[in-house]
GROMACS .gro file of C-alpha atoms in nm:
model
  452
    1UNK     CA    1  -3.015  -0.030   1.990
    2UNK     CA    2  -2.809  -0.017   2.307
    3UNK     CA    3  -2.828  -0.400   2.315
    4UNK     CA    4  -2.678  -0.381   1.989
    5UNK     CA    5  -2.382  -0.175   2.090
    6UNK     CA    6  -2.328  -0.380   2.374
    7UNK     CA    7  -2.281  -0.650   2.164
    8UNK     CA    8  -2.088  -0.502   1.881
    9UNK     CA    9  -1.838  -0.390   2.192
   10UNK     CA   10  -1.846  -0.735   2.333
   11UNK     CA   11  -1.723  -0.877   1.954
   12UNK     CA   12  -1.442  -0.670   1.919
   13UNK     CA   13  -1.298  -0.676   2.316
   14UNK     CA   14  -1.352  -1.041   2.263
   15UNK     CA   15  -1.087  -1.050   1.928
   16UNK     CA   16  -0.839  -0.821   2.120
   17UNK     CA   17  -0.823  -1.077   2.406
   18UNK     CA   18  -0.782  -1.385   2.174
   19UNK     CA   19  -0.582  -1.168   1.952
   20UNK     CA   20  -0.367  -1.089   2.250
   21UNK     CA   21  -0.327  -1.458   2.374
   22UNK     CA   22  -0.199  -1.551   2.068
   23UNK     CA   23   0.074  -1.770   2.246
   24UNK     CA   24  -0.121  -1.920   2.419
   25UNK     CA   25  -0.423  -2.022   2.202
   26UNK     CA   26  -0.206  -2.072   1.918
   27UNK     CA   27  -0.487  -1.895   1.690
   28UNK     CA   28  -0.424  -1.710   1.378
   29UNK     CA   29  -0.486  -1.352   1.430
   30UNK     CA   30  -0.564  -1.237   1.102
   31UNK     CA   31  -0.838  -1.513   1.149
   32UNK     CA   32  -0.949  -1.370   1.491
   33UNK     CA   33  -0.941  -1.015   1.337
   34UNK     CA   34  -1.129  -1.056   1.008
   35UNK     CA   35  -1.409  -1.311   1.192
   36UNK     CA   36  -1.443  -0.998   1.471
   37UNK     CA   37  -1.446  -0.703   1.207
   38UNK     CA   38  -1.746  -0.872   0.978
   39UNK     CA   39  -1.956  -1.005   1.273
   40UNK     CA   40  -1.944  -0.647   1.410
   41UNK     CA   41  -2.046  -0.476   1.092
   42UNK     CA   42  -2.343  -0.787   1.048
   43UNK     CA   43  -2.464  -0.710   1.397
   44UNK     CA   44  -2.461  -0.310   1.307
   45UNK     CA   45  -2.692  -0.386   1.032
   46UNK     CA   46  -2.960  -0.517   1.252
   47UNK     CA   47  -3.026  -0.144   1.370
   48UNK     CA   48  -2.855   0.060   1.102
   49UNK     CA   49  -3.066   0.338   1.018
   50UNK     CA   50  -3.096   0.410   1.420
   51UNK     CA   51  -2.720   0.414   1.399
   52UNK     CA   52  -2.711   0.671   1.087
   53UNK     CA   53  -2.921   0.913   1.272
   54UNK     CA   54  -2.705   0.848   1.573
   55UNK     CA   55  -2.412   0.959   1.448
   56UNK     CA   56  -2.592   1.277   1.247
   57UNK     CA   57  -2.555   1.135   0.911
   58UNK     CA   58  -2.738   1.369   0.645
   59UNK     CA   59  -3.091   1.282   0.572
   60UNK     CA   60  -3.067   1.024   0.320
   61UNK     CA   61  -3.473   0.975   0.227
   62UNK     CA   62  -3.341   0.618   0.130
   63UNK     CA   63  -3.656   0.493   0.356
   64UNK     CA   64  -3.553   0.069   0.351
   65UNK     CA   65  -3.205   0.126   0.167
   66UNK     CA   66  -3.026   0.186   0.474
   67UNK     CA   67  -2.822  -0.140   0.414
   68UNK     CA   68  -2.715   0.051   0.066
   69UNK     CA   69  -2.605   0.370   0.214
   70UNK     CA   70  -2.421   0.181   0.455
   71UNK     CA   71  -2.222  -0.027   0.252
   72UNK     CA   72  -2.177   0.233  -0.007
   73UNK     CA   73  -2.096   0.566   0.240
   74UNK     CA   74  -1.984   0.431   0.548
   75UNK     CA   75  -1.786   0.125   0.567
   76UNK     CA   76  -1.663   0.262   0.292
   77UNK     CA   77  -1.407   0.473   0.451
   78UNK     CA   78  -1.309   0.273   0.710
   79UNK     CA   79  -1.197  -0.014   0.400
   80UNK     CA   80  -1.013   0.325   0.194
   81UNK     CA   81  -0.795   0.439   0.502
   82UNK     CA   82  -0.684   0.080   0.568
   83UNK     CA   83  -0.610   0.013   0.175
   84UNK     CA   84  -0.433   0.313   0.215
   85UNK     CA   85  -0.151   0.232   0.497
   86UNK     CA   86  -0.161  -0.152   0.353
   87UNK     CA   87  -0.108  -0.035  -0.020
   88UNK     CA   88   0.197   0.169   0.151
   89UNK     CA   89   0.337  -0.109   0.335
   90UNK     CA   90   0.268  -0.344   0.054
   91UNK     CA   91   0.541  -0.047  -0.125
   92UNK     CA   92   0.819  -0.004   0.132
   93UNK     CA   93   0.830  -0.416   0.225
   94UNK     CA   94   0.883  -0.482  -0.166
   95UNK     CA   95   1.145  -0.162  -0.130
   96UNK     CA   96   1.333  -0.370   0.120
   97UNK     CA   97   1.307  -0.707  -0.079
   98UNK     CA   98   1.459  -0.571  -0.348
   99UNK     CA   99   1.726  -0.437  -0.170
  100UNK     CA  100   1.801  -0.755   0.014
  101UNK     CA  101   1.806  -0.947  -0.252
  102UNK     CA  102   2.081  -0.789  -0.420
  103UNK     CA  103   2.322  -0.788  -0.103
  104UNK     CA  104   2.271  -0.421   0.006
  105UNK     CA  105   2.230  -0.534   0.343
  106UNK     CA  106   2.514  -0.829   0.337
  107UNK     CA  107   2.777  -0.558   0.476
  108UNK     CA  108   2.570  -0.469   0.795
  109UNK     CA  109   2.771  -0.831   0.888
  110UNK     CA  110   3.105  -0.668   0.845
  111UNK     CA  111   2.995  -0.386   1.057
  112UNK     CA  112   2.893  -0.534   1.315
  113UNK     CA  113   3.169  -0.766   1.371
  114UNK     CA  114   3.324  -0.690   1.701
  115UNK     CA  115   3.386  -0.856   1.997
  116UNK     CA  116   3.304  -0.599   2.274
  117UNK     CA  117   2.970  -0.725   2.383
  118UNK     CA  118   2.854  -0.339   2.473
  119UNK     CA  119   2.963  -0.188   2.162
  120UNK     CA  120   2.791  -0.426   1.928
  121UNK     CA  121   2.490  -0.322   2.168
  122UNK     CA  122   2.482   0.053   2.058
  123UNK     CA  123   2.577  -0.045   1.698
  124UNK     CA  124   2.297  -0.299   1.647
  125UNK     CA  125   2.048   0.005   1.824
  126UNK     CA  126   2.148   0.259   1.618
  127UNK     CA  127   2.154   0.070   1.274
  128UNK     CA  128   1.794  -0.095   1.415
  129UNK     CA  129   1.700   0.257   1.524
  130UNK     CA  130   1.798   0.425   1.202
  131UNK     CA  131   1.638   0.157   0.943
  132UNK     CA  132   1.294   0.125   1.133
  133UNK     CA  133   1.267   0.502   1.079
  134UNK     CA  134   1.249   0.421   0.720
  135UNK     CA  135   1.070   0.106   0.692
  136UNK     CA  136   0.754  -0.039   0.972
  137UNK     CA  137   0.933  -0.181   1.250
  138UNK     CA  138   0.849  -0.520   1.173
  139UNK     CA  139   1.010  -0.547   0.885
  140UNK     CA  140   1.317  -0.375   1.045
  141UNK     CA  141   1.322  -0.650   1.323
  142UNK     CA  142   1.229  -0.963   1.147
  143UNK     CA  143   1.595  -0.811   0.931
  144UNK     CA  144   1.848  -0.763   1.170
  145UNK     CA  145   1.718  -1.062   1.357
  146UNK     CA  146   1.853  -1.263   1.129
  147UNK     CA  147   2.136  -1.039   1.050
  148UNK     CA  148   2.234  -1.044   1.420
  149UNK     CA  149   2.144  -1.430   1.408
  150UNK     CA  150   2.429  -1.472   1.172
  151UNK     CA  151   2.696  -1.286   1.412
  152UNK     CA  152   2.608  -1.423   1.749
  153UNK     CA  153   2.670  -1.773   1.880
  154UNK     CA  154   2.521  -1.770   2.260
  155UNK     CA  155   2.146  -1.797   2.286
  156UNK     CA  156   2.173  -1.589   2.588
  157UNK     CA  157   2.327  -1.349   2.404
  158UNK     CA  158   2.062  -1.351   2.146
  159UNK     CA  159   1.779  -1.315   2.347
  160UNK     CA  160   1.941  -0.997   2.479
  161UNK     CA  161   2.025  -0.814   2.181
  162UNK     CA  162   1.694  -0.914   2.005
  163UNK     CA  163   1.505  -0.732   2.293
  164UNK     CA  164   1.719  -0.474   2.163
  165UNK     CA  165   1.631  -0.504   1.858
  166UNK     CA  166   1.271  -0.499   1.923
  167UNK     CA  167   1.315  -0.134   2.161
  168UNK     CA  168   1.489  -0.036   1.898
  169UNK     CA  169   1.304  -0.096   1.610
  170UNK     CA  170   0.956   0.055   1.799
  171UNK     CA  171   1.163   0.373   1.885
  172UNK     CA  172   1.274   0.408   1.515
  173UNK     CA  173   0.919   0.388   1.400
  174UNK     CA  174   0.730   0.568   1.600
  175UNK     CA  175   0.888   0.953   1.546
  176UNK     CA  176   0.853   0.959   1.159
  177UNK     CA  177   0.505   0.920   0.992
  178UNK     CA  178   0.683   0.629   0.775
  179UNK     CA  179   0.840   0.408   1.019
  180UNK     CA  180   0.541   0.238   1.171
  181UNK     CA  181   0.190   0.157   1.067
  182UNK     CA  182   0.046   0.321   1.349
  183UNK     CA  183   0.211   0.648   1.311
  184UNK     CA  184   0.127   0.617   0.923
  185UNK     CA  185  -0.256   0.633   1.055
  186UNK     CA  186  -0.197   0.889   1.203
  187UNK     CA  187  -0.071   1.115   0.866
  188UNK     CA  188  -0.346   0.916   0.681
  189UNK     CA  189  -0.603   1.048   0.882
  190UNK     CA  190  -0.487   1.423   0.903
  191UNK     CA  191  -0.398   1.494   1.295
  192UNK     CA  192   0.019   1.518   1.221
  193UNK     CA  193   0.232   1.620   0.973
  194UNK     CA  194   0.574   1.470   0.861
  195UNK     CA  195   0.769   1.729   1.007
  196UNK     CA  196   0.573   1.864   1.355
  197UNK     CA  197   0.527   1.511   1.424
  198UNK     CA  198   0.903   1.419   1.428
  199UNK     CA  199   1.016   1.768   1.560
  200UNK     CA  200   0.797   1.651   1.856
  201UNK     CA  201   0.914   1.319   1.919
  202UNK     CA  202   1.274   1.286   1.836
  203UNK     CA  203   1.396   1.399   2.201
  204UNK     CA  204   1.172   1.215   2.388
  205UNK     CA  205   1.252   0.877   2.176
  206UNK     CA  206   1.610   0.933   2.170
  207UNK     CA  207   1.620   0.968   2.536
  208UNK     CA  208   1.396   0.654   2.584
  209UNK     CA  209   1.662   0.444   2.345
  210UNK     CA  210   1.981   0.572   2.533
  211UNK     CA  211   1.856   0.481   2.863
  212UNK     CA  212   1.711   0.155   2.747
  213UNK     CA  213   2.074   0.021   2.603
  214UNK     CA  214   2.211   0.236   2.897
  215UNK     CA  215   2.019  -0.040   3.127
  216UNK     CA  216   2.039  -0.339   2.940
  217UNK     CA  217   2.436  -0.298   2.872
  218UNK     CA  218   2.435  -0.392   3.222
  219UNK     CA  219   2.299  -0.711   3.164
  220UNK     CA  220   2.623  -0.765   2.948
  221UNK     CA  221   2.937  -0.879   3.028
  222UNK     CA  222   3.254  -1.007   2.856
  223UNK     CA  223   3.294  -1.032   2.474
  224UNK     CA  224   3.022  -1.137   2.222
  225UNK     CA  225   3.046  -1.510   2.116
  226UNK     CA  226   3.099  -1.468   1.725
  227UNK     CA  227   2.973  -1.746   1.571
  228UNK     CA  228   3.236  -1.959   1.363
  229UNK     CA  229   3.089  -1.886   1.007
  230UNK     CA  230   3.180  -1.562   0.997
  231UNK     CA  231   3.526  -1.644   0.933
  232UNK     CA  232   3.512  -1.844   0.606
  233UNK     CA  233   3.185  -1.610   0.527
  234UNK     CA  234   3.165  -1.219   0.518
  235UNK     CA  235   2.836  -1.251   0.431
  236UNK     CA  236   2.839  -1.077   0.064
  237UNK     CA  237   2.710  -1.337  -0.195
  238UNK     CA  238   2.578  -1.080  -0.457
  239UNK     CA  239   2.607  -1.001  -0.818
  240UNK     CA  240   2.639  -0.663  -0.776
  241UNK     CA  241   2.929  -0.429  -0.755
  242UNK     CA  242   2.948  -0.202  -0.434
  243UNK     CA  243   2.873   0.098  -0.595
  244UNK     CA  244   2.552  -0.069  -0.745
  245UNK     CA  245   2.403  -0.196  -0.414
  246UNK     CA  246   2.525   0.195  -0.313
  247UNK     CA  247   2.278   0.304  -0.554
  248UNK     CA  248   2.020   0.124  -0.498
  249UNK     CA  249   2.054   0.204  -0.097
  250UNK     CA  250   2.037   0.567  -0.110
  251UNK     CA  251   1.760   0.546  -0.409
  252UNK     CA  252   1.551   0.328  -0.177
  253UNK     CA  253   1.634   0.548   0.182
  254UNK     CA  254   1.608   0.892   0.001
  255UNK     CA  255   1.282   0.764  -0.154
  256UNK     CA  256   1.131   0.698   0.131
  257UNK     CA  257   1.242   1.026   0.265
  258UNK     CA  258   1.071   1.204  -0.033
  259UNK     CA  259   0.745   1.056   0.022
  260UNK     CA  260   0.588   1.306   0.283
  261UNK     CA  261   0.746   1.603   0.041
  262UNK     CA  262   0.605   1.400  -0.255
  263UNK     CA  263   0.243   1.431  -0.062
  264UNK     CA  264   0.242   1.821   0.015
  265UNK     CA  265   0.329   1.944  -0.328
  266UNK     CA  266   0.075   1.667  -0.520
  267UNK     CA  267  -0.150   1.630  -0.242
  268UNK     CA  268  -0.202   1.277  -0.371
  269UNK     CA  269  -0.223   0.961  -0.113
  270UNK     CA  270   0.150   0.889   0.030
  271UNK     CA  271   0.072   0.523  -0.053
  272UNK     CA  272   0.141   0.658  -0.463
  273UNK     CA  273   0.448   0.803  -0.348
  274UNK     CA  274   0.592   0.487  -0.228
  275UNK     CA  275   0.477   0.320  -0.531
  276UNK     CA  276   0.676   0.559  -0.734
  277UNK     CA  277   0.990   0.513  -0.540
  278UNK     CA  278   0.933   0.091  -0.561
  279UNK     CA  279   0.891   0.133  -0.954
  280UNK     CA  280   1.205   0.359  -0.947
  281UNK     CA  281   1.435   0.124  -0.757
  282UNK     CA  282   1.289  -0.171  -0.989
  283UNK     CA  283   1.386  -0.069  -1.264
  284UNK     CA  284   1.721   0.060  -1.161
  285UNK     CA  285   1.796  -0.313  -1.023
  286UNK     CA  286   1.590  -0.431  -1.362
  287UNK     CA  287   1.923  -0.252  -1.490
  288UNK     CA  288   2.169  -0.388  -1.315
  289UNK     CA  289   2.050  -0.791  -1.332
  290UNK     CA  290   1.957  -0.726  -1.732
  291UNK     CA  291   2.149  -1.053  -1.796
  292UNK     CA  292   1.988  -1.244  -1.531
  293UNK     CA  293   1.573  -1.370  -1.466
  294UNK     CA  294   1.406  -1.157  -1.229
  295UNK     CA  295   1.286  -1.460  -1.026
  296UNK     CA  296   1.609  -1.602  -0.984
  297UNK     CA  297   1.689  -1.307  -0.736
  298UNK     CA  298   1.374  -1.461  -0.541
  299UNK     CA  299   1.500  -1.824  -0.523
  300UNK     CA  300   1.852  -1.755  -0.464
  301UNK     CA  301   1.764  -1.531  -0.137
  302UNK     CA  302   1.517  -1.687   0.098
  303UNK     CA  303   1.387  -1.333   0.233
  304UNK     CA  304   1.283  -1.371   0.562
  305UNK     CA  305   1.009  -1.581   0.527
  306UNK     CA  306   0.840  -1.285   0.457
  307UNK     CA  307   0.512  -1.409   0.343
  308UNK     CA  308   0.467  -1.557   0.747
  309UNK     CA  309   0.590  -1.231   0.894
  310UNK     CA  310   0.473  -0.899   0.701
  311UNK     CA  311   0.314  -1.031   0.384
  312UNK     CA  312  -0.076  -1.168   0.337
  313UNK     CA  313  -0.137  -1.261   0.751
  314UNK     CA  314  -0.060  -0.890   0.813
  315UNK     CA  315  -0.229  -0.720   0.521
  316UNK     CA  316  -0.562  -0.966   0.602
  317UNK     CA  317  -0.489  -0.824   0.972
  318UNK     CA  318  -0.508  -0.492   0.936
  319UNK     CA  319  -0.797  -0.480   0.723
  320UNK     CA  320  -0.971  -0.669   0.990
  321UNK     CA  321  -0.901  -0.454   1.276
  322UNK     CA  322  -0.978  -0.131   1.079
  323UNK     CA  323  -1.348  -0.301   0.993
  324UNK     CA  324  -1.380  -0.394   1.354
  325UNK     CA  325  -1.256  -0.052   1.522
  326UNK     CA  326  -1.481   0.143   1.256
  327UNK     CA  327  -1.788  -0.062   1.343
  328UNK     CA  328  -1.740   0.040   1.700
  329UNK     CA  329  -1.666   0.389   1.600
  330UNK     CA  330  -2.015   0.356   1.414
  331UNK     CA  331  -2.273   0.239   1.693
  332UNK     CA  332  -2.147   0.556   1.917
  333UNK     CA  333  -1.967   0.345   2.159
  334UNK     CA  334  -1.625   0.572   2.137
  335UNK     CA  335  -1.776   0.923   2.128
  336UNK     CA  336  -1.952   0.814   2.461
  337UNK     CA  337  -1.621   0.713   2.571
  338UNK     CA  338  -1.460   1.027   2.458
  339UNK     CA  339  -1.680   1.204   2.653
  340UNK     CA  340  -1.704   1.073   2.963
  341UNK     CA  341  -1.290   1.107   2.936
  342UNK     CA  342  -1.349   1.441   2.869
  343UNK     CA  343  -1.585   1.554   3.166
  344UNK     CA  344  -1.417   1.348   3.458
  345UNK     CA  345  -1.012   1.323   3.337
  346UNK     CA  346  -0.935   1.599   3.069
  347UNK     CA  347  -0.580   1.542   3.073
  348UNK     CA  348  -0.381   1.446   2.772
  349UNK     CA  349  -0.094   1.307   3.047
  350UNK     CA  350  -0.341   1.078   3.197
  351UNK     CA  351  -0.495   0.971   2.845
  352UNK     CA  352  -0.084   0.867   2.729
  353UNK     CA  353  -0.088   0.662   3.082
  354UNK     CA  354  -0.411   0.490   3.029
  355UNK     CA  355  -0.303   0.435   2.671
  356UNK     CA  356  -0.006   0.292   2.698
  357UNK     CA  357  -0.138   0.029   3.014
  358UNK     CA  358  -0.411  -0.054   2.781
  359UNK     CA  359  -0.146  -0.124   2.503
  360UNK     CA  360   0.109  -0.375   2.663
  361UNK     CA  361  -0.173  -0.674   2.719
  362UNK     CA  362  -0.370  -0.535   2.377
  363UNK     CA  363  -0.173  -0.497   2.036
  364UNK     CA  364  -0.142  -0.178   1.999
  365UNK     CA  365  -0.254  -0.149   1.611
  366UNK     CA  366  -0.617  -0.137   1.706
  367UNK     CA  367  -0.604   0.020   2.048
  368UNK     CA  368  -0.429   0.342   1.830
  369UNK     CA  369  -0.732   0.321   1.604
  370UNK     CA  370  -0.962   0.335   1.892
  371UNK     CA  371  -0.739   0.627   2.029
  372UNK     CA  372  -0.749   0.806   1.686
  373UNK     CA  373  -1.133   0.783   1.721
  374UNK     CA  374  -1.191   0.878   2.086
  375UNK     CA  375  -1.139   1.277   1.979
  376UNK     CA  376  -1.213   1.443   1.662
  377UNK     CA  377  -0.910   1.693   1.529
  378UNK     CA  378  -1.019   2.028   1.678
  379UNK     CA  379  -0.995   2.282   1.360
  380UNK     CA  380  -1.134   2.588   1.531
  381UNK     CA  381  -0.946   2.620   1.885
  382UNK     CA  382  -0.586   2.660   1.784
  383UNK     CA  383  -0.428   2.621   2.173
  384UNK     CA  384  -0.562   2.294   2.209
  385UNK     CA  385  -0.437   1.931   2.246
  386UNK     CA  386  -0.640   1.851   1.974
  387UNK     CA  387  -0.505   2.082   1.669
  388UNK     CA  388  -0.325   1.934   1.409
  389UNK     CA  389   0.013   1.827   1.544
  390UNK     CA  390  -0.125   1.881   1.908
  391UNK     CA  391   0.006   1.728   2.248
  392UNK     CA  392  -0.290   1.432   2.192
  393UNK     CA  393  -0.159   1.255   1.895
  394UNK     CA  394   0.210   1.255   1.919
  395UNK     CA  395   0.105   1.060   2.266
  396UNK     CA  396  -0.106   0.858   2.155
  397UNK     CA  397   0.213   0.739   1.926
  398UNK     CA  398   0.456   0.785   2.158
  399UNK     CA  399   0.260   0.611   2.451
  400UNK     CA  400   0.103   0.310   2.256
  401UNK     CA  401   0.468   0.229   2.122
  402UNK     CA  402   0.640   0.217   2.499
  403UNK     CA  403   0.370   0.085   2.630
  404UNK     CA  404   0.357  -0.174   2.377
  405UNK     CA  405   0.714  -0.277   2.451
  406UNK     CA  406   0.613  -0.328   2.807
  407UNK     CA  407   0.495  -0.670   2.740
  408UNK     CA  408   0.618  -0.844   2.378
  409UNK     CA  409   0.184  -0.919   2.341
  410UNK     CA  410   0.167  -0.590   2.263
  411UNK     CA  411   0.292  -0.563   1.940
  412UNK     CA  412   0.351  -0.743   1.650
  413UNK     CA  413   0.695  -0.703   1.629
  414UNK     CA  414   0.716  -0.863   2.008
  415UNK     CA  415   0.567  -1.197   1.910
  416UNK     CA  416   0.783  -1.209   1.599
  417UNK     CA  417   1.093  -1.223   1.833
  418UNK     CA  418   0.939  -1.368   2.088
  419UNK     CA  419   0.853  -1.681   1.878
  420UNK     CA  420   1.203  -1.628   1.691
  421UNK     CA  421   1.414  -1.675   1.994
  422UNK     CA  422   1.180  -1.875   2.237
  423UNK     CA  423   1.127  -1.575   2.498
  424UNK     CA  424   0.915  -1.637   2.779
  425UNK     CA  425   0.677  -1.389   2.940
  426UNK     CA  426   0.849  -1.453   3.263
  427UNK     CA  427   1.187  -1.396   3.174
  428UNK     CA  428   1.063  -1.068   2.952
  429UNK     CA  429   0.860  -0.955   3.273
  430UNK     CA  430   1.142  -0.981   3.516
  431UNK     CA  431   1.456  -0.866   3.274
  432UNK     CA  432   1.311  -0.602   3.036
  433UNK     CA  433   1.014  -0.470   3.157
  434UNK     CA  434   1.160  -0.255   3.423
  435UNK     CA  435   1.404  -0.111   3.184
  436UNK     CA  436   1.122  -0.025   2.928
  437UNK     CA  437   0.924   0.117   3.193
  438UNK     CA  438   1.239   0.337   3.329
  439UNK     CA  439   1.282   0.425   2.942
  440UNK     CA  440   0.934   0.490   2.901
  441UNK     CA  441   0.942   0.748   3.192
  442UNK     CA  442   1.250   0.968   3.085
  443UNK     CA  443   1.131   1.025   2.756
  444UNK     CA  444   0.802   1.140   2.894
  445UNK     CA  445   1.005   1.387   3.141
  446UNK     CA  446   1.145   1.533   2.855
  447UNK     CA  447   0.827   1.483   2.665
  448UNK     CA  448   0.690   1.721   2.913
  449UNK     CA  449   0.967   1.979   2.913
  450UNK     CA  450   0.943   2.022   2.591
  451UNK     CA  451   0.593   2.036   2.525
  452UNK     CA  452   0.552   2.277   2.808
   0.00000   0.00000   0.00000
């Protein structure tokens, strides 16, 4: 059995690695995570009843239907938790669709329009900041990269201000249980709620994000080179009238907002919630393109590319790290971790620090999931980091996020702009790094203060 372990381990460090590398081995991911997850779970079945009793299952008297219980108890929930966060972002990405589509976002080119290279720095965060607390980050940077790819000429320039982007955007989603899919595991599973969690994290992010731009403004200098199109094109091609792209902006934003109140008084999955608020704002722009096909919307607006960026590849990635995390959680690999952390650290501080090293070379999707494992929700001790809403999981949010930003392989949203805009490691290592790592710091000081 401990051969088996070994091995199961082995699988799924191997997939981070090549997941990781991505840029370099030019291998899908999704590919890399799906291959990982079922291998694991096939090698698990060569000892599975050893593993059951392992990990204190009931007695089952299913004496040569282990292989049944298994694939009917166990995986089981590994497969409903990760339906659960994909069936949500599934929700909020067609949210967004809709809503570019119709020219709600075309004005964000009107507002950023100004010459002052510093000032369209702090209004590109803040919008970036604000919108990724609504929607997963990814979504919210593969957006205003190409909103901010319209305004700006210079590819210098662009590199900058999509690095930006990217802080931004991981900032925005990681203090509301809505704006990332790691933090959304995190309400999934049970540990935070909507409100404690944010409560607990807005200071320390919004510290992090002001000295970020602080640092990288003075990487700027001079005015921002506007690119020429703006002036024969403000960007607004839609059908609708303002106050109809008005209405379908604060359905879709105070939607999303509703969706944690929608869970406490049903106590139904969030993931219904957002489908609620996506059939709401369809039918509202149903309303408001009567006279027009449905599809047309689709051809007229190329979205994104969304299908390369957030659609199947993600969905198909996800469900692949969840079945190749859970198989590790399974064979008893993590609660021996968790232990051993426990005896000879003990130290929530020191946990965020390992986390978040472990997070800038590793994406930090499955190295959450393997943090939201390591520790089981402590429901009897009510002073500990381990509670509900405790010290534990708003770092392991907090420092997978930073520490993700630390190196663009470390998230999802980094290789999107990385590929976008042609970064380098090199140039990421030496230019933003430092400042991440500076951010990363201050928001833990205050982290600390106010978690004393």
């Amino acid at each position: 059995m401990l051969l088996t372990t070994i091995i199961i381990v082995a699988i799924v460090l191997f997939g981070c690695v090549m997941m990781s590398s991505v840029q370099i081995s030019n291998i899908n991911r999704a590919a890399v995570a799906m291959f990982c997850g079922v291998s694991a779970w096939v090698v698990y079945m060569l000892h599975g009843s050893d593993f059951l009793s392992l990990m204190g299952y009931p007695d089952y008297n299913l004496i040569g239907q282990e292989k049944d219980f298994i694939a009917q108890h166990v995986i089981v929930k590994y497969i409903n938790e990760a339906c659960q966060v994909i069936l949500f972002l599934i929700a909020t990405n067609t949210i967004v669709e809709i809503m570019s589509n119709n020219g709600v976002f075309d004005s964000l080119l009107r507002w950023l329009r100004t010459r002052n290279s510093r000032n369209f720095l702090w209004s590109l965060s803040i919008l970036t900041f604000a919108m990724s607390a609504n929607v997963d980050n990814l979504t919210t940077v593969v957006l205003m990269m190409t909103i901010m790819g319209q305004v700006v000429a210079s590819h210098r320039q662009r590199v900058i201000y999509a690095c930006v982007i990217l802080i931004s955007a991981i900032l925005g989603g990681s203090f509301t249980v809505i704006g990332d899919m790691t933090s959304l595991m995190l309400w999934v599973h049970g540990v935070v709620t909507p409100s404690a969690y944010a409560g607990g994290l807005i200071l320390p992010v919004l510290t992090s994000l002001v000295v970020f731009n602080l640092l990288i403004s003075r990487m700027l200098v001079g005015n921002v080179e506007v690119s020429s199109i703006l002036g024969r094109y403000d960007g607004d091609d839609s059908w609708l009238r303002p106050w109809q792209k008005v209405v379908l902006l604060v359905l879709g934003i105070a939607g999303l907002w509703s969706i944690p109140t929608f869970h406490t008084v049903t106590k139904l999955p969030p993931f219904l919630g957002a489908l609620c608020v996506l059939a709401l704002i369809w039918l509202v722009e149903s309303l408001y393109n009567f006279k027009r096909s449905g599809n047309m919307l689709f051809i007229q607006h190329k979205y994104l590319r969304n299908t390369e960026f957030i659609g199947m590849r993600l969905i198909l990635y996800f469900l692949g790290v969840s079945l190749a995390v859970g198989a590790v959680v399974e064979c008893g690999a993590l609660s021996y971790v968790g232990e051993q952390l426990t005896t000879h650290i003990h130290n929530v501080y020191a946990y965020g620090a390992i986390i978040g090293a472990i997070s800038s070379v590793i994406d930090n999707i499955p190295f959450v999931m393997v943090g939201l494992n390591l520790f089981e929700q402590d429901t009897v001790n009510a002073g500990t980091d381990f509670v509900q809403n405790g010290t534990y999981w708003q770092l392991l949010s907090y420092c997978s996020a930073m520490g993700g930003s630390l190196l663009f392989v470390g998230t999802m949203s980094g290789h999107a702009v990385a590929e976008v805009e042609r970064i380098s490691l090199a140039w990421y290592m030496h230019h933003i790094m430092p400042r991440v790592l500076l951010a990363w710091a201050a928001g833990m000081a205050v982290f600390y203060i106010t978690h004393l």
